[in-house]
Coordinates of C-alpha atoms in Angstrom, one line a residue:
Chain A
X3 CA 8.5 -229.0 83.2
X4 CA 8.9 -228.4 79.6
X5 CA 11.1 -225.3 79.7
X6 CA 11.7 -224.9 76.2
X7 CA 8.3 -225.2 75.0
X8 CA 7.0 -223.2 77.6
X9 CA 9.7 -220.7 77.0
X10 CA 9.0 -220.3 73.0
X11 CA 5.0 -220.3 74.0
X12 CA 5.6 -217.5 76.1
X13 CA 7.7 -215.3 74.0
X14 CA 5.0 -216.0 71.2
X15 CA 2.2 -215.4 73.1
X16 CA 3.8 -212.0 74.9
X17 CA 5.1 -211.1 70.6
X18 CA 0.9 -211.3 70.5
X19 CA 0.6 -209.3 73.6
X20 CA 2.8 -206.7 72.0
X21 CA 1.2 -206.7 69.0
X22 CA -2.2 -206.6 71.0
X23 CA -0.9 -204.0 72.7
X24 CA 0.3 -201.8 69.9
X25 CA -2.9 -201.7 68.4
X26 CA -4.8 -201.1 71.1
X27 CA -2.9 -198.0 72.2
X28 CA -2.9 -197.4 68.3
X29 CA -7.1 -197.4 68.7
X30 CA -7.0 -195.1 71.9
X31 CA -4.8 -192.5 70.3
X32 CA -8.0 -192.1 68.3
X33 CA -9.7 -190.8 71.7
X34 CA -7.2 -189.0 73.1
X35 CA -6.6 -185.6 71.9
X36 CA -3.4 -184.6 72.1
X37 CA -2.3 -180.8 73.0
X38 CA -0.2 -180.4 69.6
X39 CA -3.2 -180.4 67.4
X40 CA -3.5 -182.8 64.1
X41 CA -3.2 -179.4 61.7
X42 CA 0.1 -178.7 63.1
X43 CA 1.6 -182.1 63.0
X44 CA 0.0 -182.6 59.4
X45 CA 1.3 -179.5 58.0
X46 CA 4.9 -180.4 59.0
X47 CA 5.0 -183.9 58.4
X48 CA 3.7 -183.3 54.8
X49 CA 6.5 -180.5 54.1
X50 CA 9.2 -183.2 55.1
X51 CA 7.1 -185.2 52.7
X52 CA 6.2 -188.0 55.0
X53 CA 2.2 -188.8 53.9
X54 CA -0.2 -191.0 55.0
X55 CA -4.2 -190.8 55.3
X56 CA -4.2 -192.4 58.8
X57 CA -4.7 -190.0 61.2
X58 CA -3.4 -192.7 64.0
X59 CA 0.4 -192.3 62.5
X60 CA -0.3 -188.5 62.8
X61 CA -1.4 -188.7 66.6
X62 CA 1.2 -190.9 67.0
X63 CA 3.5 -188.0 65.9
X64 CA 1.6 -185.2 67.9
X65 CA 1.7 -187.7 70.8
X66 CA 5.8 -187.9 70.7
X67 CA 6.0 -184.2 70.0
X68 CA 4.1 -183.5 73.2
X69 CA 5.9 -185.8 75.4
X70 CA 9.5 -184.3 73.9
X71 CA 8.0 -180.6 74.7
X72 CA 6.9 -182.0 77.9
X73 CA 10.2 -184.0 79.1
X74 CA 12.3 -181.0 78.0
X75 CA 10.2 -178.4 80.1
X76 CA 10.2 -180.5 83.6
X77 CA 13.6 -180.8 83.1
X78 CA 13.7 -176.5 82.6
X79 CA 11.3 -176.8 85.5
X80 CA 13.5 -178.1 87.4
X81 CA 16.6 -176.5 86.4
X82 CA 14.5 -173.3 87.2
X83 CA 13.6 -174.4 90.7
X84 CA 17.6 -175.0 91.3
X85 CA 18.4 -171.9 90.6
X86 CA 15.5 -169.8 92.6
X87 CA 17.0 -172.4 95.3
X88 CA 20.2 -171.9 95.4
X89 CA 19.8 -167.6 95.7
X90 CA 20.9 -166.7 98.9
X91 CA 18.5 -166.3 101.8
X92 CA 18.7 -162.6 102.6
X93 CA 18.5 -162.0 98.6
X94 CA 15.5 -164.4 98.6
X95 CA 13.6 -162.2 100.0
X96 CA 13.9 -159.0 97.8
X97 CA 13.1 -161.6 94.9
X98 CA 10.1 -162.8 96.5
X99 CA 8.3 -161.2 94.0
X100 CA 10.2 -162.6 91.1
X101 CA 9.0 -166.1 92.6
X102 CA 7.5 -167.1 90.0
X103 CA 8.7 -170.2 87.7
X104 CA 9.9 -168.1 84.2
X105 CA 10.9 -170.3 81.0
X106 CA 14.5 -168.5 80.6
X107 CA 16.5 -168.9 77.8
X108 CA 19.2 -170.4 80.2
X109 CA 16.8 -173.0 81.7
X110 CA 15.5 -173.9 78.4
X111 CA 19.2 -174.1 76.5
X112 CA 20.3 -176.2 79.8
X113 CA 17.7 -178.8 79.2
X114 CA 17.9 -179.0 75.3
X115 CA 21.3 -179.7 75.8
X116 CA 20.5 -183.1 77.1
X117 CA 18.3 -184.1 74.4
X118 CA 21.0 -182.8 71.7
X119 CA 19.8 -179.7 71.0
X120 CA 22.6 -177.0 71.4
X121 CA 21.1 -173.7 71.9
X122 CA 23.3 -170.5 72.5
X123 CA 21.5 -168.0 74.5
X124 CA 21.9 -164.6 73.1
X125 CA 23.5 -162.5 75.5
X126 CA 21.7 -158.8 75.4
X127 CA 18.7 -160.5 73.0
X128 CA 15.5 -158.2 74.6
X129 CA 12.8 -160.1 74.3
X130 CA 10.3 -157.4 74.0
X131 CA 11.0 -153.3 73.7
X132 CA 10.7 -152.7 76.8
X133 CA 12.7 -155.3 78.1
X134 CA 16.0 -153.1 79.0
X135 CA 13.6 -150.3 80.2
X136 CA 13.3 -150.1 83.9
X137 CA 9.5 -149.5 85.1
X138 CA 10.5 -145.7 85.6
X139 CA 11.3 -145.1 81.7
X140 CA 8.3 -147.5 81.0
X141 CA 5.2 -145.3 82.6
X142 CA 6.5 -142.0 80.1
Chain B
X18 CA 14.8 -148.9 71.3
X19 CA 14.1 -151.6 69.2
X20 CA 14.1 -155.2 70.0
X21 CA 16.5 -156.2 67.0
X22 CA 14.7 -154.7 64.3
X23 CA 11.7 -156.8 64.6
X24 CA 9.2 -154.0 63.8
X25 CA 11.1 -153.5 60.4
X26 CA 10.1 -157.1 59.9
X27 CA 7.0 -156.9 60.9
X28 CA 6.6 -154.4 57.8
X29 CA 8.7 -156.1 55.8
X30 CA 6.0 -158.7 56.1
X31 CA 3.3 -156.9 55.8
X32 CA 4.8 -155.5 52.6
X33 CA 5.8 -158.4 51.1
X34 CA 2.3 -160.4 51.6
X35 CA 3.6 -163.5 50.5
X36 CA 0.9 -165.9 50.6
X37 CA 3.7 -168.8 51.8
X38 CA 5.2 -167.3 54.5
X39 CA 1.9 -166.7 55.9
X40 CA 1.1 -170.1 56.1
X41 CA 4.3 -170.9 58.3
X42 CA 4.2 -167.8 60.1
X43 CA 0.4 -169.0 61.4
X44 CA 1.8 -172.4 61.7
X45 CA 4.8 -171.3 63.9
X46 CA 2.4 -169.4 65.8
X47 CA -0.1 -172.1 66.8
X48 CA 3.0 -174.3 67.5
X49 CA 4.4 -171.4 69.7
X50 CA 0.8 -171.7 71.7
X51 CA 0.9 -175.8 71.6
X52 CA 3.7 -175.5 73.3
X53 CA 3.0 -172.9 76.2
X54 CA -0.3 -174.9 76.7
X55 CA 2.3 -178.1 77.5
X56 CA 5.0 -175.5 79.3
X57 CA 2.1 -174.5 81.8
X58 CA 0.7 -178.2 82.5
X59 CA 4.3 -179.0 83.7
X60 CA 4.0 -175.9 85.5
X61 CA 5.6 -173.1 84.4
X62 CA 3.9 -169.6 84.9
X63 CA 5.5 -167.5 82.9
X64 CA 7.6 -167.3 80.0
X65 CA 10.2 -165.6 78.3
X66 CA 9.1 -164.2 74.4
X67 CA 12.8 -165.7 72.7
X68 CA 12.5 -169.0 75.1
X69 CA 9.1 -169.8 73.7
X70 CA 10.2 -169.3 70.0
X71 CA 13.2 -170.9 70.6
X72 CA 11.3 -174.2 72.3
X73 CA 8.6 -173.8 69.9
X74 CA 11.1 -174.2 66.8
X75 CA 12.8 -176.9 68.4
X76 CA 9.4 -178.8 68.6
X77 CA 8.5 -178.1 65.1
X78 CA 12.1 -179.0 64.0
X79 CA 10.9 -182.1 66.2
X80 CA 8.2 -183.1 64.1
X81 CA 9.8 -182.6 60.6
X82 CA 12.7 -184.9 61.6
X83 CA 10.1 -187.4 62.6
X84 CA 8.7 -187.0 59.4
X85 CA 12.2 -187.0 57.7
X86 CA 13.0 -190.0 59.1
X87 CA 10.0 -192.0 58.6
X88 CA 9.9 -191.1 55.1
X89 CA 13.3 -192.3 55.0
X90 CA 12.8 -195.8 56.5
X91 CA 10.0 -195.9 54.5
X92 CA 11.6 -195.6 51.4
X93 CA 14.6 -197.8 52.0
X94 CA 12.0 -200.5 52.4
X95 CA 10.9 -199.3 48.9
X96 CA 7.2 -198.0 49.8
X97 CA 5.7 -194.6 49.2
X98 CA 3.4 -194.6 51.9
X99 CA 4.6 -194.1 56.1
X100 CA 3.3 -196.9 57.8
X101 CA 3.7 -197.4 62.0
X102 CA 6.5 -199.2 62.0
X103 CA 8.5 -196.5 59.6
X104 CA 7.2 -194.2 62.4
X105 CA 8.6 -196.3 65.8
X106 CA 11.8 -196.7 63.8
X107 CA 12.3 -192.4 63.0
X108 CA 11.4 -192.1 66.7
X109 CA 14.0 -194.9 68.0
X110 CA 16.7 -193.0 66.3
X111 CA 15.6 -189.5 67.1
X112 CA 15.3 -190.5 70.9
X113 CA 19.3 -193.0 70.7
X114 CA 20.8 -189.8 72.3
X115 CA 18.7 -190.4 75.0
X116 CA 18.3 -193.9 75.3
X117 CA 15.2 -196.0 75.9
X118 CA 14.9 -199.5 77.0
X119 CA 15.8 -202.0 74.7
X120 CA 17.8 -199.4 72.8
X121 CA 20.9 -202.0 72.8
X122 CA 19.9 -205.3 71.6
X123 CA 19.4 -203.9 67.9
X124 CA 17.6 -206.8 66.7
X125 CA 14.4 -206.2 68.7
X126 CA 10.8 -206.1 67.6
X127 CA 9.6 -202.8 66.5
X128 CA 6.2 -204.0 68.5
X129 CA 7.5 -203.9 71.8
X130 CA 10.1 -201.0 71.2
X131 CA 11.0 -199.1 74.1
X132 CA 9.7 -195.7 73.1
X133 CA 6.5 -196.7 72.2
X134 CA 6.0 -198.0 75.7
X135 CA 7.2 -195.0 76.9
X136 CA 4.9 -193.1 75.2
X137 CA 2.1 -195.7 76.1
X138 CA 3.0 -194.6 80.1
X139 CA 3.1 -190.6 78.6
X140 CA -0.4 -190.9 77.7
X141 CA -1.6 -192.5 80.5
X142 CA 0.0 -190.7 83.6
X143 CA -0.5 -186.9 81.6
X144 CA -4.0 -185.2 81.4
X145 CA -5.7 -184.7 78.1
X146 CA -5.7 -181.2 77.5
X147 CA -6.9 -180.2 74.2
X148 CA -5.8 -177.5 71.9
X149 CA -7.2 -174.2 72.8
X150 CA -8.1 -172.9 69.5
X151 CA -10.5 -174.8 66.5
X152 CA -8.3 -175.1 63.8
X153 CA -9.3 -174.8 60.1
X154 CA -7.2 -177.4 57.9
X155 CA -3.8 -176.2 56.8
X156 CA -2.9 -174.5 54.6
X157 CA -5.6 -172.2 54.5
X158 CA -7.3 -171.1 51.1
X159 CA -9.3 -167.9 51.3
X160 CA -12.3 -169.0 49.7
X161 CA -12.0 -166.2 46.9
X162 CA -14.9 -164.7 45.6
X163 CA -15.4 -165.4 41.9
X164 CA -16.6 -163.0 39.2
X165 CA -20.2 -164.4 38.7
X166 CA -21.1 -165.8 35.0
X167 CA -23.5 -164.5 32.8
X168 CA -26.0 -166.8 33.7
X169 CA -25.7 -166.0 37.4
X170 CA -25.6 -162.1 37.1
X171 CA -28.3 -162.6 34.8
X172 CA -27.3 -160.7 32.0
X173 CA -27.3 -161.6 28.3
X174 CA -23.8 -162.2 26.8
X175 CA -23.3 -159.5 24.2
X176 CA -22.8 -161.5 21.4
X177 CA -24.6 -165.3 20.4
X178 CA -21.0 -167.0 20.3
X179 CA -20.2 -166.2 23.7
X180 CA -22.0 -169.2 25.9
X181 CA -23.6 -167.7 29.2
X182 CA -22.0 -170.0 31.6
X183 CA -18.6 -167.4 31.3
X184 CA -17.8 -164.6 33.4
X185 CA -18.5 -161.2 32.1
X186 CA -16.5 -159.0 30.8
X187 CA -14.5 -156.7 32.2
X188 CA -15.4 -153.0 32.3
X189 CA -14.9 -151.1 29.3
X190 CA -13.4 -148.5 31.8
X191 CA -10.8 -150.3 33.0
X192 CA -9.7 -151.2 29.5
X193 CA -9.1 -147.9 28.7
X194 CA -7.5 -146.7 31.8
X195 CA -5.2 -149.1 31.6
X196 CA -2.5 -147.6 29.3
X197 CA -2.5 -144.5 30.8
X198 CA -1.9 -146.2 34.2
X199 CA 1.2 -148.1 32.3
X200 CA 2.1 -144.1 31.0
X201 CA 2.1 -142.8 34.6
X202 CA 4.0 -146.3 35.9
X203 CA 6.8 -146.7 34.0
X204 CA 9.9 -147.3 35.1
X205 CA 11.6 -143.7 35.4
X206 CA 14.6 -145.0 33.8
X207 CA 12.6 -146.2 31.1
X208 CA 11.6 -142.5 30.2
X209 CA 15.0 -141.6 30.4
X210 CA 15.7 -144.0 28.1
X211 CA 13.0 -142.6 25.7
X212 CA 14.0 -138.9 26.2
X213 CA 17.9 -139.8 25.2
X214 CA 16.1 -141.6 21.8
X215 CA 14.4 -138.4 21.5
X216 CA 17.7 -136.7 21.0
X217 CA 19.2 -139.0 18.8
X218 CA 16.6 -139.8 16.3
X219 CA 14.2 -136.9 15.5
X220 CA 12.9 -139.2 12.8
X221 CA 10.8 -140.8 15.7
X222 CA 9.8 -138.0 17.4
X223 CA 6.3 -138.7 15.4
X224 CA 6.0 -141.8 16.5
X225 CA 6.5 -140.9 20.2
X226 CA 3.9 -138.2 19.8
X227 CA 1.2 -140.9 19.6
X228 CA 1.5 -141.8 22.8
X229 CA 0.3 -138.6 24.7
X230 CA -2.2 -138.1 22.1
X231 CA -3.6 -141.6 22.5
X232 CA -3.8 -141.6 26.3
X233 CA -5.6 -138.3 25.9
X234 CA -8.1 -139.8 23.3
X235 CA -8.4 -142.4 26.6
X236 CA -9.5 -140.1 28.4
X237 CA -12.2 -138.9 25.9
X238 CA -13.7 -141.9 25.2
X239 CA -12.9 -145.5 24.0
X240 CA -10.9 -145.5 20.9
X241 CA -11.1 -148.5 18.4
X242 CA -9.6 -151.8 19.3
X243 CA -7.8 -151.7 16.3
X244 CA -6.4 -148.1 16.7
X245 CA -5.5 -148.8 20.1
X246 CA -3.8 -152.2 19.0
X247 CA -1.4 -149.9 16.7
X248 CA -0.6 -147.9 19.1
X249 CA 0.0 -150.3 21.9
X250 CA 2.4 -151.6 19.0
X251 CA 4.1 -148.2 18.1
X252 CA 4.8 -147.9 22.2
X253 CA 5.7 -151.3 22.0
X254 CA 8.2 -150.1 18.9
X255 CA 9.5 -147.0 21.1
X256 CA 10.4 -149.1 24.2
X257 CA 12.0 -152.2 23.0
X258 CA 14.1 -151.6 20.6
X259 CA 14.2 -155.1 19.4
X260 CA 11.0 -154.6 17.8
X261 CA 11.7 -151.2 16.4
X262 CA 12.0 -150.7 11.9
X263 CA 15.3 -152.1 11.1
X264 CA 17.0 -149.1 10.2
X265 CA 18.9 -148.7 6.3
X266 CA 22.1 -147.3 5.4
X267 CA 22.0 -143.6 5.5
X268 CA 19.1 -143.5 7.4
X269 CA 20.7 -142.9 11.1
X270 CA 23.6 -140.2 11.0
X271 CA 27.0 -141.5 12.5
X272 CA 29.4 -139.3 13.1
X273 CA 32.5 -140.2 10.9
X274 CA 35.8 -141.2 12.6
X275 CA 38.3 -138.7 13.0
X276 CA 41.5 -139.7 13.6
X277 CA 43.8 -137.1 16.2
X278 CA 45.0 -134.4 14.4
X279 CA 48.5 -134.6 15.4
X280 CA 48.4 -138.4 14.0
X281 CA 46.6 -137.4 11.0
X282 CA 49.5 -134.6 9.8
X283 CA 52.0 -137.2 10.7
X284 CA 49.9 -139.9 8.5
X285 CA 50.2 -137.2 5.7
X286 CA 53.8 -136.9 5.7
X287 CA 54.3 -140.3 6.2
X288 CA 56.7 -140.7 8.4
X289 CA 56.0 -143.7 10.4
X290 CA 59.0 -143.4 12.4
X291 CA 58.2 -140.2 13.3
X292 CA 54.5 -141.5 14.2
X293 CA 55.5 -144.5 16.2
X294 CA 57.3 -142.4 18.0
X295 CA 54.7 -140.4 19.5
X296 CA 52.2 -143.5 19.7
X297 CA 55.1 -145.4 22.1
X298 CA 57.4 -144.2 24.2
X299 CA 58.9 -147.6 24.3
X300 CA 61.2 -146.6 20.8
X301 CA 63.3 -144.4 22.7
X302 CA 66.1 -146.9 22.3
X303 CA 65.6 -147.3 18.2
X304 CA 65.4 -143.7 18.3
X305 CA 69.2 -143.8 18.7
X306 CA 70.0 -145.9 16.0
X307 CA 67.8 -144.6 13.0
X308 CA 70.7 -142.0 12.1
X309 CA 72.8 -144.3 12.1
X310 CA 71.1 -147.0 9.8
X311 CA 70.1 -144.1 7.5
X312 CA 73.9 -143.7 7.1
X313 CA 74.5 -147.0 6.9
X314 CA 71.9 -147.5 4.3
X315 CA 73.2 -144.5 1.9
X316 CA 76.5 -145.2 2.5
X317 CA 76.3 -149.0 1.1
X318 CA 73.9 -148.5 -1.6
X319 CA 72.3 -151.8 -1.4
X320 CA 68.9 -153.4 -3.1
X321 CA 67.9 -153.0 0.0
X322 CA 66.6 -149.2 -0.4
X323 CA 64.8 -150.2 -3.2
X324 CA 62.7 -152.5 -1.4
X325 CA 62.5 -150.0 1.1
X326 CA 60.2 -148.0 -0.6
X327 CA 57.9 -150.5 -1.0
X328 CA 55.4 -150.4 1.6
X329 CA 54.8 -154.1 2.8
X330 CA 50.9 -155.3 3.2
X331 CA 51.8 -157.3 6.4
X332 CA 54.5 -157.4 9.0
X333 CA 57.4 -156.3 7.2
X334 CA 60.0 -158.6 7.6
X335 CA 63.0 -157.4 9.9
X336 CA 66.4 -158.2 8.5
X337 CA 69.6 -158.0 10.0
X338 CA 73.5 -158.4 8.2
X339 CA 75.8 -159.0 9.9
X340 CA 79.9 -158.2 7.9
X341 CA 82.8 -157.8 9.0
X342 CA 83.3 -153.6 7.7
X343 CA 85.7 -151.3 7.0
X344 CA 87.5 -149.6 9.9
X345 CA 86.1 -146.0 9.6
X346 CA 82.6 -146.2 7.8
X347 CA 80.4 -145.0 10.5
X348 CA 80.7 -141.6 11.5
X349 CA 77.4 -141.4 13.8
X350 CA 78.1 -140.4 16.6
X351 CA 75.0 -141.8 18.1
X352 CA 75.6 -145.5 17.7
X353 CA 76.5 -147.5 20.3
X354 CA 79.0 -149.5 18.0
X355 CA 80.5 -147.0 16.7
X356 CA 83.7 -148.3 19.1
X357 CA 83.4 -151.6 17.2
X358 CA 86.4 -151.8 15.1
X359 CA 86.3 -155.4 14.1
X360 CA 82.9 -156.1 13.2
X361 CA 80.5 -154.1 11.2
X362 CA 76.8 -155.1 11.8
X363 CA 74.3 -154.2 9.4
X364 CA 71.4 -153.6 10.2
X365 CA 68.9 -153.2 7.7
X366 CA 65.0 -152.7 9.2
X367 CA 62.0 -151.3 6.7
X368 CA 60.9 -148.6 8.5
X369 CA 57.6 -149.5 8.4
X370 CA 58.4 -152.3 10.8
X371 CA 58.2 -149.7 13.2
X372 CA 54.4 -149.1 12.7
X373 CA 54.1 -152.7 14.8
X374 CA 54.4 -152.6 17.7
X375 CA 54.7 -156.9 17.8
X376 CA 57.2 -155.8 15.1
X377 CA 58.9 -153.9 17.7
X378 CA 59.2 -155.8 20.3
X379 CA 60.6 -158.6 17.7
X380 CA 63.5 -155.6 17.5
X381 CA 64.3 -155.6 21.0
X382 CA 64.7 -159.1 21.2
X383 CA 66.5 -159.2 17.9
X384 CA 68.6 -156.5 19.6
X385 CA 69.2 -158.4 22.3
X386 CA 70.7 -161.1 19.9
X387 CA 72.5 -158.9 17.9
X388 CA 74.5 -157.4 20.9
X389 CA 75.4 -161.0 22.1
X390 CA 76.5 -162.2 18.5
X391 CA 78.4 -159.5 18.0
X392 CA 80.0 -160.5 21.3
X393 CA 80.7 -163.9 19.4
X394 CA 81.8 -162.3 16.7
X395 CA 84.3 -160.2 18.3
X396 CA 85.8 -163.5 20.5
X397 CA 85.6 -165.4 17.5
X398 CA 87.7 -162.9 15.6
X399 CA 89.9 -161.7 17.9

């Protein structure tokens, strides 16, 4: 067996898979639409003064931006499901309706922390005017 | 309740109107629903308002760094235009705190680079969901309606020279509305201004007067271009007053200095002493001793009263002598050597030294040196 040789031919000929490779998933990009649209991705890549006329480099962009979005929110996901876990039992079930998965600041901040983002939830930020009504004060 | 002033800045937008900050703000807000479209395919049902515009700011600070960095690579290997690779590499090194595969061996191809692999499995395990909205290319330009030429309105320019393919005039209206509108906004300040100039200079008053008159001949009916040229001129005269008629000697009356009466009567007598001794307070201490120099002065008789009486141009010099006297000369009781037997110290100052105050201050320090001499002198005699 010609280890070397086959060794070098291998490396060469997977180099030409990779390349293959690149630009095929380069070409499908072209298909796939991803959910950050081109506009968006465009508009922010030219302020940073990046430019280029292919639109693959922008998919390519919108793609990453998607699967950053993405990775940090199942990580929130989860960090949410953790918490709505670890309640008690008996208080489980006065929360039953608040059972539903919420992005919260604290899930959110928890998992951008991971990927270097450091995000300091505001402590009495309400979100909308009514948020430090109770329902009572609310139907007035 | 508010929720952190947000409602002023909604108005605060509103007011503003800037045509930029539109632009992001509809940009920030299609990112904020890109990324609630993502949230709920992972499965969230709900979100919080500040979690979504934090997430969606970290996503669009996301993108620009990709940019940033691409552009960066890209110009370090001296190009202009992002290619792929420039790409891979800005997302290696936004995605090293991380880690991907193949993240340490630094040498490896860009081809077969971790991330993009990653992002190769991404796009084929996740569901294509498109953007919800059709999206116009950014940034939007309000296709503006333009004034239609001559040719399209289909009237005949006024005059041969004017070719038809221009847009027509204005109004004639709004031409002649518009100084009055200028009249009724100016700056309230500005009038103020005017009104203070109408107290000063009552020469002008006639030129001021053309302004209501003209703005009522507005109202009547066009005025000549011409006329209304002058005036716009005359106005422009009135307001800026770097444009206003230089003005000639005689022709603005300024009041003439008048000096304090107290230090007017004193200027008459002439008595300087007398004068800088109301002007400082600080001559308290010579105060004392111009008795005693008088004396000193009549009793010696030198040629130094003669030059005295002249009344030096600039500083006047300040001299001092300095002799051993005779035992009983001074008989001033306000001198503070009068206890000196030894040394006799002349001191001879013009009195209009005293006018100065640099002069003055000179004195004290000359003072100062006199009192420690005479010290000297007194060891050195005794």
């Amino acid at each position: 067996m010609n280890n070397h040789h086959g060794q070098s031919q291998q490396s060469s000929e997977s180099k030409h898979d990779d390349d293959a490779a690149l630009t095929d998933f380069l070409a499908s990009l072209m298909e796939y639409t991803p959910t950050v649209p081109d506009e968006l991705v465009e508009h922010y890549l030219g302020k940073s003064g990046f430019q280029c006329p292919d639109v693959r480099l922008t998919r390519l962009v919108a793609v990453a931006t998607q699967k950053f979005v993405a990775d940090i929110a199942s990580d929130a996901l989860q960090h949410c499901k953790a918490r709505q876990a670890s309640v008690v039992k008996d208080k489980r079930d006065k929360q039953q309706k608040d059972k539903r998965l919420i992005l919260t600041m604290d899930d959110l901040s928890k998992a951008l922390r991971e990927y270097g983002v450091n995000v300091k939830h505001q402590e009495y930020f309400a979100d909308s005017p009514s948020a430090g009504l109770d329902t009572a004060s609310r139907d007035e | 309740m508010s929720d952190g002033g947000r409602e002023n800045r909604r108005e605060h937008e509103k007011s503003s109107g800037h045509r930029k900050s539109g632009v992001d703000n509809f940009a920030r807000a299609i990112a904020k629903i890109a990324v609630a479209q993502v949230c709920e395919t992972e499965g969230f049902q709900a979100f919080q308002q500040s979690a979504l515009e934090t997430f969606s700011d970290v996503a669009v600070r996301y993108i620009r760094d990709v940019g940033k960095t691409a552009l960066l690579y890209t110009n370090l290997a001296g190009r202009t235009e992002v290619n792929v690779f420039d790409v891979i590499q800005g997302l290696e090194d936004l995605s090293m705190g991380l880690g991907f595969v193949g993240a340490s061996d630094i040498d490896h191809c860009l081809v077969q680079s971790g991330v993009v692999r990653e992002l190769l499995q991404y796009v084929g395990d996740s569901e294509e969901l498109p953007f919800a909205y059709a999206l116009p290319q950014l940034p939007i330009f309000r296709d503006r309606k333009q004034t239609p030429s001559f040719l399209q309105a289909g009237v005949e320019p006024p005059h041969e020279h004017i070719p038809s393919w221009l847009p027509p005039f204005p109004d004639i209206q709004d031409h002649v509305q518009l100084p009055m509108q200028e009249n009724g906004a100016k700056d309230p300040q500005l009038v103020e201004v005017e009104h203070a100039k109408d107290d000063i200079k009552p020469e002008q008053q006639s030129s001021l007067s053309v302004q209501p008159l003209h703005s009522a001949g507005g109202l009547a009916g066009p005025p000549l271009v011409a006329e209304r040229n002058a005036a716009n001129l005359k106005e422009a005269a009135v307001t800026n007053p770097y444009l206003a008629a230089p003005l000639y000697f005689g022709e603005k009356e300024v009041s003439p200095a008048v000096l304090p009466t107290k230090l007017s009567s004193e200027a008459a007598v002439g008595d300087h002493v007398g004068q800088k001794q109301v002007m400082d307070g600080k001559i308290s201490a010579l105060e004392a001793f111009v008795p005693g120099i008088e004396s000193i002065k009549s009793g010696l008789n030198d040629s130094d009263e003669g030059q005295m009486k002249v009344f030096p141009s600039q500083r006047p010099p300040v001299q001092f002598k300095i002799r051993i006297g005779k035992r009983s000369f001074n008989a001033n009781p306000n001198s503070s050597f009068e206890h000196e037997d030894f040394v006799r110290l002349l001191l001879v100052v013009p009195f209009l030294c005293y006018s100065d105050t640099n002069v003055h201050e000179e004195f004290d320090d000359a003072l100062g040196l006199l009192i420690t001499s005479n010290v000297m002198l007194l060891g050195w005699i005794g």
